JSON list of C-alpha atoms in Angstrom, two decimals:
[
{"chain": "A", "resi": 25, "resn": "UNK", "atom": "CA", "xyz": [0.00, 0.00, 0.00]},
{"chain": "A", "resi": 26, "resn": "UNK", "atom": "CA", "xyz": [2.87, 2.35, 0.74]},
{"chain": "A", "resi": 27, "resn": "UNK", "atom": "CA", "xyz": [4.36, 1.93, -2.71]},
{"chain": "A", "resi": 28, "resn": "UNK", "atom": "CA", "xyz": [0.98, 2.64, -4.33]},
{"chain": "A", "resi": 29, "resn": "UNK", "atom": "CA", "xyz": [0.64, 5.86, -2.29]},
{"chain": "A", "resi": 30, "resn": "UNK", "atom": "CA", "xyz": [4.14, 6.91, -3.31]},
{"chain": "A", "resi": 31, "resn": "UNK", "atom": "CA", "xyz": [3.56, 6.07, -6.98]},
{"chain": "A", "resi": 32, "resn": "UNK", "atom": "CA", "xyz": [0.41, 8.21, -7.06]},
{"chain": "A", "resi": 33, "resn": "UNK", "atom": "CA", "xyz": [2.35, 11.05, -5.41]},
{"chain": "A", "resi": 34, "resn": "UNK", "atom": "CA", "xyz": [4.90, 10.81, -8.24]},
{"chain": "A", "resi": 35, "resn": "UNK", "atom": "CA", "xyz": [2.11, 11.04, -10.80]},
{"chain": "A", "resi": 36, "resn": "UNK", "atom": "CA", "xyz": [1.94, 7.45, -11.99]},
{"chain": "A", "resi": 37, "resn": "UNK", "atom": "CA", "xyz": [-1.28, 6.63, -13.82]},
{"chain": "A", "resi": 38, "resn": "UNK", "atom": "CA", "xyz": [-0.97, 2.83, -13.75]},
{"chain": "A", "resi": 39, "resn": "UNK", "atom": "CA", "xyz": [1.38, 0.05, -12.73]},
{"chain": "A", "resi": 40, "resn": "UNK", "atom": "CA", "xyz": [2.61, -3.10, -14.40]},
{"chain": "A", "resi": 41, "resn": "UNK", "atom": "CA", "xyz": [4.62, -5.78, -12.66]},
{"chain": "A", "resi": 42, "resn": "UNK", "atom": "CA", "xyz": [5.24, -9.49, -12.46]},
{"chain": "A", "resi": 43, "resn": "UNK", "atom": "CA", "xyz": [4.88, -11.93, -9.60]},
{"chain": "A", "resi": 44, "resn": "UNK", "atom": "CA", "xyz": [6.07, -15.52, -9.39]},
{"chain": "A", "resi": 45, "resn": "UNK", "atom": "CA", "xyz": [3.15, -17.93, -9.73]},
{"chain": "A", "resi": 46, "resn": "UNK", "atom": "CA", "xyz": [4.30, -19.79, -6.63]},
{"chain": "A", "resi": 47, "resn": "UNK", "atom": "CA", "xyz": [3.93, -16.58, -4.59]},
{"chain": "A", "resi": 48, "resn": "UNK", "atom": "CA", "xyz": [0.20, -17.12, -4.19]},
{"chain": "A", "resi": 49, "resn": "UNK", "atom": "CA", "xyz": [-0.36, -14.69, -1.31]},
{"chain": "A", "resi": 50, "resn": "UNK", "atom": "CA", "xyz": [1.24, -11.80, -3.21]},
{"chain": "A", "resi": 51, "resn": "UNK", "atom": "CA", "xyz": [-0.80, -12.61, -6.33]},
{"chain": "A", "resi": 52, "resn": "UNK", "atom": "CA", "xyz": [-3.96, -12.63, -4.20]},
{"chain": "A", "resi": 53, "resn": "UNK", "atom": "CA", "xyz": [-3.04, -9.28, -2.59]},
{"chain": "A", "resi": 54, "resn": "UNK", "atom": "CA", "xyz": [-2.62, -7.58, -5.96]},
{"chain": "A", "resi": 55, "resn": "UNK", "atom": "CA", "xyz": [-5.81, -9.15, -7.34]},
{"chain": "A", "resi": 56, "resn": "UNK", "atom": "CA", "xyz": [-7.76, -7.88, -4.30]},
{"chain": "A", "resi": 57, "resn": "UNK", "atom": "CA", "xyz": [-6.31, -4.47, -5.07]},
{"chain": "A", "resi": 58, "resn": "UNK", "atom": "CA", "xyz": [-7.74, -4.65, -8.59]},
{"chain": "A", "resi": 59, "resn": "UNK", "atom": "CA", "xyz": [-4.73, -5.80, -10.60]},
{"chain": "A", "resi": 60, "resn": "UNK", "atom": "CA", "xyz": [-5.45, -8.09, -13.53]},
{"chain": "A", "resi": 61, "resn": "UNK", "atom": "CA", "xyz": [-3.27, -10.70, -15.16]},
{"chain": "A", "resi": 62, "resn": "UNK", "atom": "CA", "xyz": [-2.53, -9.62, -18.73]},
{"chain": "A", "resi": 63, "resn": "UNK", "atom": "CA", "xyz": [-0.21, -12.44, -19.67]},
{"chain": "A", "resi": 64, "resn": "UNK", "atom": "CA", "xyz": [1.88, -15.16, -18.08]},
{"chain": "A", "resi": 65, "resn": "UNK", "atom": "CA", "xyz": [5.05, -17.14, -18.56]},
{"chain": "A", "resi": 66, "resn": "UNK", "atom": "CA", "xyz": [5.91, -20.54, -17.20]},
{"chain": "A", "resi": 67, "resn": "UNK", "atom": "CA", "xyz": [6.96, -19.02, -13.85]},
{"chain": "A", "resi": 68, "resn": "UNK", "atom": "CA", "xyz": [5.31, -15.59, -13.66]},
{"chain": "A", "resi": 69, "resn": "UNK", "atom": "CA", "xyz": [2.03, -13.71, -13.87]},
{"chain": "A", "resi": 70, "resn": "UNK", "atom": "CA", "xyz": [2.23, -10.25, -15.45]},
{"chain": "A", "resi": 71, "resn": "UNK", "atom": "CA", "xyz": [-0.22, -7.76, -13.94]},
{"chain": "A", "resi": 72, "resn": "UNK", "atom": "CA", "xyz": [-1.61, -4.34, -14.78]},
{"chain": "A", "resi": 73, "resn": "UNK", "atom": "CA", "xyz": [-3.50, -2.06, -12.43]},
{"chain": "A", "resi": 74, "resn": "UNK", "atom": "CA", "xyz": [-5.12, 1.28, -13.24]},
{"chain": "A", "resi": 75, "resn": "UNK", "atom": "CA", "xyz": [-4.95, 4.47, -11.22]},
{"chain": "A", "resi": 76, "resn": "UNK", "atom": "CA", "xyz": [-8.71, 4.22, -10.55]},
{"chain": "A", "resi": 77, "resn": "UNK", "atom": "CA", "xyz": [-8.31, 0.71, -9.10]},
{"chain": "A", "resi": 78, "resn": "UNK", "atom": "CA", "xyz": [-5.42, 1.86, -6.92]},
{"chain": "A", "resi": 79, "resn": "UNK", "atom": "CA", "xyz": [-7.41, 4.81, -5.57]},
{"chain": "A", "resi": 80, "resn": "UNK", "atom": "CA", "xyz": [-10.50, 2.66, -4.92]},
{"chain": "A", "resi": 81, "resn": "UNK", "atom": "CA", "xyz": [-8.44, 0.04, -3.10]},
{"chain": "A", "resi": 82, "resn": "UNK", "atom": "CA", "xyz": [-6.56, 2.59, -1.00]},
{"chain": "A", "resi": 83, "resn": "UNK", "atom": "CA", "xyz": [-9.96, 3.89, 0.16]},
{"chain": "A", "resi": 84, "resn": "UNK", "atom": "CA", "xyz": [-11.26, 0.37, 0.79]},
{"chain": "A", "resi": 85, "resn": "UNK", "atom": "CA", "xyz": [-8.20, -0.61, 2.86]},
{"chain": "A", "resi": 86, "resn": "UNK", "atom": "CA", "xyz": [-7.68, 2.80, 4.48]},
{"chain": "A", "resi": 87, "resn": "UNK", "atom": "CA", "xyz": [-7.90, 1.31, 7.98]},
{"chain": "A", "resi": 88, "resn": "UNK", "atom": "CA", "xyz": [-4.46, -0.28, 7.43]},
{"chain": "A", "resi": 89, "resn": "UNK", "atom": "CA", "xyz": [-2.86, 3.07, 6.58]},
{"chain": "A", "resi": 90, "resn": "UNK", "atom": "CA", "xyz": [-5.30, 5.63, 8.06]},
{"chain": "A", "resi": 91, "resn": "UNK", "atom": "CA", "xyz": [-3.02, 8.64, 7.70]},
{"chain": "A", "resi": 92, "resn": "UNK", "atom": "CA", "xyz": [-1.59, 7.78, 4.30]},
{"chain": "A", "resi": 93, "resn": "UNK", "atom": "CA", "xyz": [2.15, 8.27, 4.17]},
{"chain": "A", "resi": 94, "resn": "UNK", "atom": "CA", "xyz": [4.48, 11.17, 4.87]},
{"chain": "A", "resi": 95, "resn": "UNK", "atom": "CA", "xyz": [6.82, 12.00, 2.00]},
{"chain": "A", "resi": 96, "resn": "UNK", "atom": "CA", "xyz": [9.82, 14.23, 2.56]},
{"chain": "A", "resi": 97, "resn": "UNK", "atom": "CA", "xyz": [12.87, 14.73, 0.43]}
]
């Protein structure tokens, strides 16, 4: 959740990433957040998630990060 907050702060409009298929709990986390599998290899799932899905999920799971994050450079 922290990385999604930071990415939005930087102006990202979407994210794409891969997760090992054997890492089931991480795949499930990202799917709950609204990420979708766009392709796969023998070992990996390749996900995309939109800015709208990130924002919706950050609101839905706000209780885990009630004050967002503090960013200072």
